[in-house]
CSV table of C-alpha atoms and ligand atoms in Angstrom, one decimal:
chain,number,residue,atom,x,y,z
A,1,UNK,CA,-13.2,19.1,-26.8
A,2,UNK,CA,-15.6,16.4,-27.6
A,3,UNK,CA,-19.4,17.2,-28.4
A,4,UNK,CA,-21.9,16.2,-25.7
A,5,UNK,CA,-24.4,16.0,-28.7
A,6,UNK,CA,-24.2,13.7,-31.5
A,7,UNK,CA,-25.5,14.4,-35.2
A,8,UNK,CA,-28.5,12.3,-34.6
A,9,UNK,CA,-29.8,14.4,-31.6
A,10,UNK,CA,-29.4,17.5,-34.1
A,11,UNK,CA,-32.5,15.9,-36.0
A,12,UNK,CA,-30.9,14.2,-38.9
A,13,UNK,CA,-32.1,11.4,-40.8
A,14,UNK,CA,-30.5,8.1,-41.0
A,15,UNK,CA,-29.9,8.6,-44.9
A,16,UNK,CA,-28.2,11.9,-44.0
A,17,UNK,CA,-26.4,10.3,-41.1
A,18,UNK,CA,-25.1,7.5,-43.3
A,19,UNK,CA,-23.6,10.0,-45.6
A,20,UNK,CA,-21.6,11.6,-42.4
A,21,UNK,CA,-20.4,8.2,-41.4
A,22,UNK,CA,-18.9,7.7,-44.9
A,23,UNK,CA,-17.3,11.2,-44.7
A,24,UNK,CA,-15.9,10.6,-41.4
A,25,UNK,CA,-17.7,13.1,-39.4
A,26,UNK,CA,-18.1,11.6,-36.0
A,27,UNK,CA,-19.1,14.9,-34.1
A,28,UNK,CA,-20.5,18.1,-35.2
A,29,UNK,CA,-18.4,21.1,-35.2
A,30,UNK,CA,-19.4,23.8,-32.5
A,31,UNK,CA,-21.2,25.9,-35.4
A,32,UNK,CA,-22.6,23.0,-36.8
A,33,UNK,CA,-24.5,22.1,-33.2
A,34,UNK,CA,-25.7,25.6,-32.7
A,35,UNK,CA,-27.2,26.2,-36.5
A,36,UNK,CA,-28.5,23.0,-37.5
A,37,UNK,CA,-31.3,23.1,-35.0
A,38,UNK,CA,-32.6,26.6,-35.6
A,39,UNK,CA,-32.2,26.0,-39.4
A,40,UNK,CA,-34.7,23.1,-38.9
A,41,UNK,CA,-36.8,25.5,-36.8
A,42,UNK,CA,-37.0,27.7,-40.0
A,43,UNK,CA,-35.0,30.8,-38.1
A,44,UNK,CA,-33.1,33.4,-40.6
A,45,UNK,CA,-29.5,33.0,-39.4
A,46,UNK,CA,-26.4,35.1,-39.5
A,47,UNK,CA,-23.7,33.3,-39.0
A,48,UNK,CA,-20.1,34.3,-38.2
A,49,UNK,CA,-17.9,31.3,-39.5
A,50,UNK,CA,-14.5,31.2,-40.0
A,51,UNK,CA,-13.0,29.3,-42.9
A,52,UNK,CA,-12.7,25.4,-42.0
A,53,UNK,CA,-15.5,25.7,-39.3
A,54,UNK,CA,-17.6,23.3,-41.1
A,55,UNK,CA,-20.2,25.6,-42.4
A,56,UNK,CA,-21.0,23.9,-45.4
A,57,UNK,CA,-22.8,21.3,-43.7
A,58,UNK,CA,-24.6,23.5,-41.4
A,59,UNK,CA,-26.5,24.5,-44.4
A,60,UNK,CA,-26.2,21.4,-46.6
A,61,UNK,CA,-27.4,18.9,-44.1
A,62,UNK,CA,-30.8,20.6,-43.3
A,63,UNK,CA,-31.8,21.9,-46.6
A,64,UNK,CA,-30.9,18.7,-48.0
A,65,UNK,CA,-33.2,16.4,-45.5
A,66,UNK,CA,-36.2,19.1,-45.6
A,67,UNK,CA,-36.0,19.3,-49.7
A,68,UNK,CA,-36.1,15.5,-49.6
A,69,UNK,CA,-39.1,14.9,-47.6
A,70,UNK,CA,-40.9,17.7,-49.2
A,71,UNK,CA,-39.9,16.0,-52.4
A,72,UNK,CA,-41.8,13.0,-51.7
A,73,UNK,CA,-45.1,14.6,-52.0
A,74,UNK,CA,-44.8,17.7,-54.2
A,75,UNK,CA,-42.9,16.3,-57.6
A,76,UNK,CA,-43.0,20.2,-58.8
A,77,UNK,CA,-39.8,21.1,-61.0
A,78,UNK,CA,-38.5,24.5,-59.6
A,79,UNK,CA,-35.4,25.6,-57.8
A,80,UNK,CA,-36.1,25.3,-54.3
A,81,UNK,CA,-32.8,26.4,-52.7
A,82,UNK,CA,-30.3,28.6,-53.8
A,83,UNK,CA,-26.9,29.2,-52.8
A,84,UNK,CA,-24.4,31.9,-53.9
A,85,UNK,CA,-21.0,31.7,-53.3
A,86,UNK,CA,-18.1,34.5,-54.5
A,87,UNK,CA,-16.1,32.4,-56.6
A,88,UNK,CA,-16.4,29.4,-59.1
A,89,UNK,CA,-14.2,26.8,-57.0
A,90,UNK,CA,-16.4,27.4,-53.8
A,91,UNK,CA,-19.4,26.7,-55.8
A,92,UNK,CA,-17.9,23.5,-57.3
A,93,UNK,CA,-16.8,22.5,-53.8
A,94,UNK,CA,-20.3,23.4,-51.9
A,95,UNK,CA,-21.8,21.4,-54.9
A,96,UNK,CA,-19.5,18.5,-54.5
A,97,UNK,CA,-20.2,18.2,-50.5
A,98,UNK,CA,-23.9,18.5,-51.3
A,99,UNK,CA,-23.8,15.3,-53.9
A,100,UNK,CA,-21.5,13.6,-51.0
A,101,UNK,CA,-24.3,14.7,-48.2
A,102,UNK,CA,-27.3,13.5,-50.5
A,103,UNK,CA,-26.0,10.1,-51.7
A,104,UNK,CA,-28.0,8.0,-49.7
A,105,UNK,CA,-31.4,10.0,-50.2
A,106,UNK,CA,-34.3,7.7,-50.9
A,107,UNK,CA,-35.9,11.0,-52.6
A,108,UNK,CA,-33.0,12.4,-54.5
A,109,UNK,CA,-32.4,15.9,-54.4
A,110,UNK,CA,-30.6,17.4,-57.6
A,111,UNK,CA,-28.0,19.9,-57.5
A,112,UNK,CA,-26.7,22.0,-60.4
A,113,UNK,CA,-23.8,24.6,-60.1
A,114,UNK,CA,-24.1,27.9,-62.2
A,115,UNK,CA,-20.8,29.4,-62.8
A,116,UNK,CA,-18.8,31.5,-65.4
A,117,UNK,CA,-16.1,30.0,-67.2
A,118,UNK,CA,-18.1,27.0,-68.6
A,119,UNK,CA,-20.8,26.3,-70.9
A,120,UNK,CA,-24.3,28.0,-70.5
A,121,UNK,CA,-25.9,26.0,-72.4
A,122,UNK,CA,-25.2,22.8,-70.5
A,123,UNK,CA,-26.4,24.7,-67.2
A,124,UNK,CA,-29.7,25.8,-69.1
A,125,UNK,CA,-30.2,22.3,-69.8
A,126,UNK,CA,-29.4,21.5,-66.4
A,127,UNK,CA,-32.3,23.8,-65.3
A,128,UNK,CA,-35.0,22.6,-67.7
A,129,UNK,CA,-34.2,19.0,-66.5
A,130,UNK,CA,-34.9,20.4,-62.9
A,131,UNK,CA,-32.7,21.5,-60.2
A,132,UNK,CA,-33.8,21.4,-56.6
A,133,UNK,CA,-30.6,23.4,-55.4
A,134,UNK,CA,-28.6,25.8,-57.2
A,135,UNK,CA,-25.3,26.5,-56.4
A,136,UNK,CA,-24.0,29.7,-58.2
A,137,UNK,CA,-22.0,32.6,-58.4
A,138,UNK,CA,-23.8,35.9,-59.1
A,139,UNK,CA,-22.5,37.1,-62.4
A,140,UNK,CA,-23.4,33.8,-64.5
A,141,UNK,CA,-26.9,33.5,-61.9
A,142,UNK,CA,-28.0,37.0,-63.5
A,143,UNK,CA,-27.2,36.2,-66.9
A,144,UNK,CA,-29.6,33.2,-66.8
A,145,UNK,CA,-32.0,35.2,-64.9
A,146,UNK,CA,-32.3,37.8,-67.6
A,147,UNK,CA,-32.6,35.1,-70.1
A,148,UNK,CA,-35.7,34.0,-68.3
A,149,UNK,CA,-34.3,30.4,-68.2
A,150,UNK,CA,-34.0,30.4,-64.5
A,151,UNK,CA,-37.0,31.2,-62.1
A,152,UNK,CA,-36.7,32.2,-58.3
A,153,UNK,CA,-40.0,32.4,-57.4
A,154,UNK,CA,-40.2,29.3,-55.4
A,155,UNK,CA,-37.4,29.5,-53.7
A,156,UNK,CA,-37.5,28.3,-49.9
A,157,UNK,CA,-33.9,28.7,-48.6
A,158,UNK,CA,-31.5,31.6,-49.6
A,159,UNK,CA,-27.7,31.2,-48.6
A,160,UNK,CA,-25.1,33.5,-49.0
A,161,UNK,CA,-21.8,31.6,-48.4
A,162,UNK,CA,-19.0,34.0,-47.6
A,163,UNK,CA,-21.0,37.0,-47.7
A,164,UNK,CA,-18.4,39.2,-46.9
A,165,UNK,CA,-15.9,38.1,-50.2
A,166,UNK,CA,-19.3,38.2,-52.4
A,167,UNK,CA,-19.5,42.0,-51.5
A,168,UNK,CA,-15.8,42.4,-51.3
A,169,UNK,CA,-15.5,41.1,-55.0
A,170,UNK,CA,-17.8,43.7,-56.1
A,171,UNK,CA,-21.1,41.6,-56.5
A,172,UNK,CA,-23.6,43.9,-54.4
A,173,UNK,CA,-25.3,45.2,-57.8
A,174,UNK,CA,-25.7,41.5,-58.8
A,175,UNK,CA,-27.0,40.7,-55.5
A,176,UNK,CA,-29.7,43.3,-55.2
A,177,UNK,CA,-31.1,42.2,-58.6
A,178,UNK,CA,-31.0,38.7,-57.8
A,179,UNK,CA,-33.1,39.6,-54.5
A,180,UNK,CA,-35.7,41.4,-56.6
A,181,UNK,CA,-36.4,38.3,-58.8
A,182,UNK,CA,-36.6,35.6,-55.9
A,183,UNK,CA,-39.6,34.6,-53.7
A,184,UNK,CA,-40.2,36.5,-50.6
A,185,UNK,CA,-41.4,33.5,-48.5
A,186,UNK,CA,-38.1,32.0,-47.6
A,187,UNK,CA,-35.6,31.5,-45.1
A,188,UNK,CA,-32.4,33.2,-45.0
A,189,UNK,CA,-28.8,31.8,-44.3
A,190,UNK,CA,-25.8,34.2,-44.3
A,191,UNK,CA,-22.4,32.8,-43.5
A,192,UNK,CA,-19.6,35.2,-43.1
A,193,UNK,CA,-16.3,35.4,-41.4
A,194,UNK,CA,-16.5,39.2,-40.9
A,195,UNK,CA,-19.2,41.5,-40.6
A,196,UNK,CA,-18.4,44.9,-42.0
A,197,UNK,CA,-21.0,47.5,-42.4
A,198,UNK,CA,-21.7,46.5,-46.3
A,199,UNK,CA,-22.7,42.9,-44.9
A,200,UNK,CA,-25.1,44.0,-42.4
A,201,UNK,CA,-26.8,46.6,-44.7
A,202,UNK,CA,-27.5,43.6,-47.0
A,203,UNK,CA,-28.4,41.5,-44.0
A,204,UNK,CA,-30.9,44.1,-42.7
A,205,UNK,CA,-32.5,44.6,-46.1
A,206,UNK,CA,-33.1,41.0,-46.5
A,207,UNK,CA,-33.9,39.7,-43.0
A,208,UNK,CA,-35.9,41.4,-40.3
A,209,UNK,CA,-34.7,39.6,-37.5
A,210,UNK,CA,-31.9,36.9,-38.0
A,211,UNK,CA,-30.5,35.3,-35.2
A,212,UNK,CA,-26.7,35.9,-34.5
A,213,UNK,CA,-24.4,32.8,-34.2
A,214,UNK,CA,-20.9,33.3,-33.2
A,215,UNK,CA,-18.7,31.1,-31.7
A,216,UNK,CA,-17.1,32.6,-28.8
A,217,UNK,CA,-14.5,30.3,-27.8
A,218,UNK,CA,-12.7,30.6,-31.5
A,219,UNK,CA,-10.0,32.9,-31.3
A,220,UNK,CA,-9.2,34.7,-34.6
A,221,UNK,CA,-6.4,32.5,-35.5
A,222,UNK,CA,-7.2,28.4,-35.6
A,223,UNK,CA,-5.7,26.7,-32.7
A,224,UNK,CA,-4.2,24.0,-34.5
A,225,UNK,CA,-1.9,25.8,-36.7
A,226,UNK,CA,1.6,26.1,-36.1
A,227,UNK,CA,2.6,29.8,-37.4
A,228,UNK,CA,5.9,30.7,-38.5
A,229,UNK,CA,7.1,33.9,-39.8
A,230,UNK,CA,10.4,34.1,-41.5
A,231,UNK,CA,12.2,37.4,-42.2
A,232,UNK,CA,14.1,37.3,-45.4
A,233,UNK,CA,14.9,40.0,-48.1
A,234,UNK,CA,12.5,40.5,-51.3
A,235,UNK,CA,14.6,39.3,-53.6
A,236,UNK,CA,15.8,35.8,-51.9
A,237,UNK,CA,12.2,34.4,-50.9
A,238,UNK,CA,12.5,32.2,-54.0
A,239,UNK,CA,15.8,30.8,-53.3
A,240,UNK,CA,14.6,30.5,-49.8
A,241,UNK,CA,11.5,28.9,-50.8
A,242,UNK,CA,13.4,26.2,-52.8
A,243,UNK,CA,15.8,25.7,-49.9
A,244,UNK,CA,13.2,24.9,-47.5
A,245,UNK,CA,11.3,22.6,-49.7
A,246,UNK,CA,14.6,20.8,-50.1
A,247,UNK,CA,15.6,20.9,-46.5
A,248,UNK,CA,12.5,20.7,-44.7
A,249,UNK,CA,11.3,17.9,-47.1
A,250,UNK,CA,7.8,20.4,-47.8
A,251,UNK,CA,5.1,19.1,-49.5
A,252,UNK,CA,1.5,19.6,-50.2
A,253,UNK,CA,1.3,23.2,-49.9
A,254,UNK,CA,-0.6,26.1,-50.8
A,255,UNK,CA,1.4,29.0,-51.8
A,256,UNK,CA,-0.2,32.5,-51.9
A,257,UNK,CA,1.2,35.4,-54.0
A,258,UNK,CA,-0.7,38.8,-54.6
A,259,UNK,CA,-1.0,38.9,-58.0
A,260,UNK,CA,-1.8,36.4,-61.1
A,261,UNK,CA,1.2,37.1,-62.9
A,262,UNK,CA,3.3,36.4,-59.5
A,263,UNK,CA,1.4,33.2,-59.6
A,264,UNK,CA,2.3,32.0,-63.1
A,265,UNK,CA,6.1,33.1,-62.6
A,266,UNK,CA,6.9,31.4,-59.2
A,267,UNK,CA,5.1,28.1,-60.2
A,268,UNK,CA,7.2,28.5,-63.9
A,269,UNK,CA,10.2,29.1,-61.6
A,270,UNK,CA,9.6,26.1,-59.0
A,271,UNK,CA,9.3,23.7,-62.3
A,272,UNK,CA,12.3,25.0,-63.8
A,273,UNK,CA,13.9,23.6,-60.5
A,274,UNK,CA,12.5,20.5,-60.8
A,275,UNK,CA,9.6,20.9,-58.5
A,276,UNK,CA,6.3,19.6,-59.0
A,277,UNK,CA,4.3,22.9,-59.3
A,278,UNK,CA,1.4,24.5,-60.8
A,279,UNK,CA,-0.6,27.7,-60.1
A,280,UNK,CA,-4.5,28.8,-60.1
A,281,UNK,CA,-5.4,32.4,-60.9
A,282,UNK,CA,-8.1,34.3,-62.7
A,283,UNK,CA,-6.0,34.5,-66.1
A,284,UNK,CA,-7.0,30.8,-66.2
A,285,UNK,CA,-10.0,29.3,-68.2
A,286,UNK,CA,-12.1,27.1,-65.9
A,287,UNK,CA,-11.2,24.0,-67.1
A,288,UNK,CA,-7.4,24.7,-66.3
A,289,UNK,CA,-8.5,25.8,-63.0
A,290,UNK,CA,-10.2,22.8,-62.5
A,291,UNK,CA,-7.4,20.7,-63.7
A,292,UNK,CA,-5.0,22.7,-61.4
A,293,UNK,CA,-7.0,22.0,-58.2
A,294,UNK,CA,-7.9,18.3,-59.0
A,295,UNK,CA,-4.2,17.8,-59.8
A,296,UNK,CA,-2.9,19.2,-56.3
A,297,UNK,CA,-6.4,17.4,-54.5
A,298,UNK,CA,-5.2,13.8,-56.1
A,299,UNK,CA,-1.5,14.8,-55.1
A,300,UNK,CA,-0.2,14.9,-58.6
A,301,UNK,CA,1.2,18.1,-58.3
A,302,UNK,CA,2.9,19.4,-54.8
A,303,UNK,CA,2.7,23.1,-54.8
A,304,UNK,CA,-0.1,25.0,-55.8
A,305,UNK,CA,0.6,28.7,-56.3
A,306,UNK,CA,-2.3,30.8,-55.9
A,307,UNK,CA,-4.0,34.1,-55.5
A,308,UNK,CA,-6.5,35.0,-53.0
A,309,UNK,CA,-9.5,34.9,-54.9
A,310,UNK,CA,-8.8,31.8,-56.8
A,311,UNK,CA,-8.0,29.9,-53.7
A,312,UNK,CA,-11.0,31.4,-51.7
A,313,UNK,CA,-13.0,28.7,-50.2
A,314,UNK,CA,-10.7,25.6,-51.7
A,315,UNK,CA,-11.1,22.7,-49.0
A,316,UNK,CA,-8.6,19.8,-49.2
A,317,UNK,CA,-8.4,17.5,-46.5
A,318,UNK,CA,-4.7,17.2,-44.8
A,319,UNK,CA,-3.3,19.9,-46.4
A,320,UNK,CA,-0.4,20.4,-44.3
A,321,UNK,CA,1.4,23.8,-45.3
A,322,UNK,CA,0.2,27.2,-46.3
A,323,UNK,CA,3.1,29.8,-47.5
A,324,UNK,CA,2.6,33.3,-47.4
A,325,UNK,CA,5.1,33.9,-50.2
A,326,UNK,CA,3.4,37.5,-50.3
A,327,UNK,CA,1.5,38.7,-47.3
A,328,UNK,CA,-2.5,39.3,-47.7
A,329,UNK,CA,-3.7,42.7,-47.6
A,330,UNK,CA,-6.0,42.2,-44.7
A,331,UNK,CA,-5.9,40.5,-41.3
A,332,UNK,CA,-9.0,38.7,-42.4
A,333,UNK,CA,-7.3,37.4,-45.6
A,334,UNK,CA,-4.4,36.1,-43.3
A,335,UNK,CA,-7.1,34.1,-41.3
A,336,UNK,CA,-8.6,32.9,-44.5
A,337,UNK,CA,-5.3,31.6,-46.0
A,338,UNK,CA,-4.0,29.7,-43.3
A,339,UNK,CA,-7.3,28.2,-42.5
A,340,UNK,CA,-6.6,26.1,-45.7
A,341,UNK,CA,-4.4,24.1,-43.4
A,342,UNK,CA,-5.2,22.5,-39.7
A,343,UNK,CA,-8.7,21.7,-41.0
A,344,UNK,CA,-11.3,19.9,-38.9
A,345,UNK,CA,-8.8,18.9,-36.2
A,346,UNK,CA,-5.7,18.1,-38.2
A,347,UNK,CA,-2.3,20.0,-37.5
A,348,UNK,CA,-1.1,22.5,-39.9
A,349,UNK,CA,1.5,24.6,-40.7
A,350,UNK,CA,1.5,28.2,-41.8
A,351,UNK,CA,4.8,30.0,-43.2
A,352,UNK,CA,4.8,33.7,-43.9
A,353,UNK,CA,7.9,35.4,-45.6
A,354,UNK,CA,8.4,38.7,-44.3
A,355,UNK,CA,11.1,41.4,-45.9
A,356,UNK,CA,11.6,44.9,-44.7
A,357,UNK,CA,8.4,46.2,-46.7
A,358,UNK,CA,6.4,43.9,-44.5
A,359,UNK,CA,7.5,44.6,-41.4
A,360,UNK,CA,4.8,47.4,-40.3
A,361,UNK,CA,2.0,45.5,-42.1
A,362,UNK,CA,2.8,42.1,-40.4
A,363,UNK,CA,2.5,44.1,-37.4
A,364,UNK,CA,-0.6,45.2,-38.1
A,365,UNK,CA,-2.0,41.8,-39.0
A,366,UNK,CA,-0.7,40.6,-35.7
A,367,UNK,CA,-2.5,43.5,-33.7
A,368,UNK,CA,-5.8,43.0,-35.5
A,369,UNK,CA,-5.7,39.1,-35.3
A,370,UNK,CA,-4.3,39.3,-31.5
A,371,UNK,CA,-1.7,37.3,-32.0
A,372,UNK,CA,2.2,38.0,-31.6
A,373,UNK,CA,4.4,35.6,-33.8
A,374,UNK,CA,8.4,35.3,-33.2
A,375,UNK,CA,10.4,35.8,-36.2
A,376,UNK,CA,12.8,33.7,-37.4
A,377,UNK,CA,15.7,33.9,-39.9
A,378,UNK,CA,17.2,30.8,-41.9
A,379,UNK,CA,21.2,30.6,-41.8
A,380,UNK,CA,22.3,32.0,-45.2
A,381,UNK,CA,19.0,33.9,-45.9
A,382,UNK,CA,19.1,36.4,-43.0
A,383,UNK,CA,17.3,39.8,-43.8
A,384,UNK,CA,20.0,42.1,-44.6
A,385,UNK,CA,20.0,45.6,-45.3
A,386,UNK,CA,17.6,48.5,-44.4
A,387,UNK,CA,14.2,49.3,-44.9
A,388,UNK,CA,13.6,51.2,-48.1
A,389,UNK,CA,12.6,55.0,-47.3
A,390,UNK,CA,8.9,55.2,-48.0
A,391,UNK,CA,8.2,58.3,-50.4
A,392,UNK,CA,4.9,60.3,-49.3
A,393,UNK,CA,2.4,61.5,-51.7
A,394,UNK,CA,3.1,59.2,-54.6
A,395,UNK,CA,0.6,56.3,-54.0
A,396,UNK,CA,-1.6,55.7,-56.9
A,397,UNK,CA,-5.5,56.9,-55.9
A,398,UNK,CA,-7.2,53.5,-55.0
A,399,UNK,CA,-10.5,53.2,-56.5
A,400,UNK,CA,-10.3,55.9,-59.1
A,401,UNK,CA,-10.5,53.7,-62.3
A,402,UNK,CA,-12.9,50.9,-62.5
A,403,UNK,CA,-11.7,47.6,-62.6
A,404,UNK,CA,-12.6,44.8,-64.7
A,405,UNK,CA,-15.2,43.4,-62.4
A,406,UNK,CA,-17.1,46.7,-62.3
A,407,UNK,CA,-16.9,47.3,-65.9
A,408,UNK,CA,-18.4,43.9,-66.3
A,409,UNK,CA,-21.2,44.5,-63.6
A,410,UNK,CA,-21.8,48.1,-65.3
A,411,UNK,CA,-22.6,45.8,-68.3
A,412,UNK,CA,-25.0,43.3,-66.7
A,413,UNK,CA,-26.7,46.4,-65.3
A,414,UNK,CA,-27.2,48.2,-68.5
A,415,UNK,CA,-28.3,44.7,-70.2
A,416,UNK,CA,-31.1,44.4,-67.3
A,417,UNK,CA,-32.0,48.3,-67.5
A,418,UNK,CA,-33.0,48.1,-71.4
B,1,LIG,P1,-16.0,24.0,-44.4
B,1,LIG,O1,-15.7,24.7,-43.4
B,1,LIG,O2,-17.4,23.6,-44.4
B,1,LIG,O3,-15.2,24.3,-45.7
B,1,LIG,O4,-15.4,22.6,-43.7
B,1,LIG,C1,-14.1,22.2,-43.4
B,1,LIG,C2,-13.4,21.0,-43.4
B,1,LIG,O5,-14.0,20.5,-42.4
B,1,LIG,C3,-14.1,19.7,-44.4
B,1,LIG,O6,-12.8,19.3,-44.9
B,1,LIG,C4,-15.2,19.4,-44.2
B,1,LIG,O7,-14.9,18.1,-44.7
B,1,LIG,C5,-14.2,19.2,-42.5
B,1,LIG,N1,-16.0,18.7,-41.7
B,1,LIG,C6,-16.9,19.6,-41.7
B,1,LIG,N2,-17.6,19.3,-40.5
B,1,LIG,C7,-17.2,18.1,-40.1
B,1,LIG,C8,-17.2,17.5,-38.8
B,1,LIG,N3,-18.4,17.4,-38.2
B,1,LIG,N4,-16.4,16.2,-38.3
B,1,LIG,C9,-15.0,16.3,-39.1
B,1,LIG,N5,-14.7,17.1,-40.3
B,1,LIG,C10,-15.9,18.1,-40.5
């Protein structure tokens, strides 16, 4: 439905409007309509925003405009807005959007990305040159705070982007430490696809009475995405994928798998069969991850095989297809994944492969996401055999051993306590 209010009526300046025209934004999305005026009013907001809803512009536009206005009068070199994201890719993507939206501002607003995997010296230098906005992942941000090169006492805006994922990735302790060093007099903006108790706890501690924004008419799954569910035996998924790539002329697809090893193996297998593929996962260095992503965006590769963490927040306009080679663990992740396609009014296709092992789990995803999808089978690759018997009581005990992230966090905490 076409919005009755345009960007100009939301109070955006001519310079910002110019950048929106350049980006091809004609009308505000529902979430932008509701939140931008409230951000201008100085309210704290709790925004329930699905991926692909246009949430980046919600916070980037009013923050840029206000910082640019302040800048004409103050001239003080200090970080004024801090945007925290769960992953490096999302941080880079948000930074890119801020650059584009701020391109025509007369009083330039500078933005710096602070993420792990890249030179800390370059980031320190960037800070000493003065950055108005910092977009960061929590770990590296804390490193710089503990080295006393980053002062957050003048922060006027704090944005937690994908707050649920920041906490899912185990960054709660880092977040606490960041909050201890940050100015108290600031506006807080929380964006999250879901609001589990742990997110609400953080919100309660940070903000007294945030306005809750939810777009009622947005169903959990995005309307302009066509979802296919293909039943296939686990061992046949690879050949079926290659078959469909050829038969249905699939291109420009993000393929989700459940582990770093699977991401590597599947992309290698596709390459072996002459398919233009690459992978993105946590075992690659940051330059390798950036290259895989930019090659995919530039259409130098057709298939990017990714884990959830690496793919979070990746925004590629006109991404035609998302493939769940492995199903995600949670219904929320299913929505996040398929939200990579069909963005901002474009049509998209999401395909999930399910085998005997996945039938119950997929049923649960459908129930939680309130969808009911038809199953299909491809001739020659039908699901055969019977479901393996589930053995009781031999599953590993989840959460007993600390994972890599928890160990790293303990290290940071120890460093800060000492
Ligand atoms: P986001 O949810 O911020 O990741 O945005 C999802 C996609 O929608 C991005 O490709 C944005 O550039 C695009 N987008 C955001 N707002 C608008 C808008 N008002 N009109 C058209 N595209 C938009």
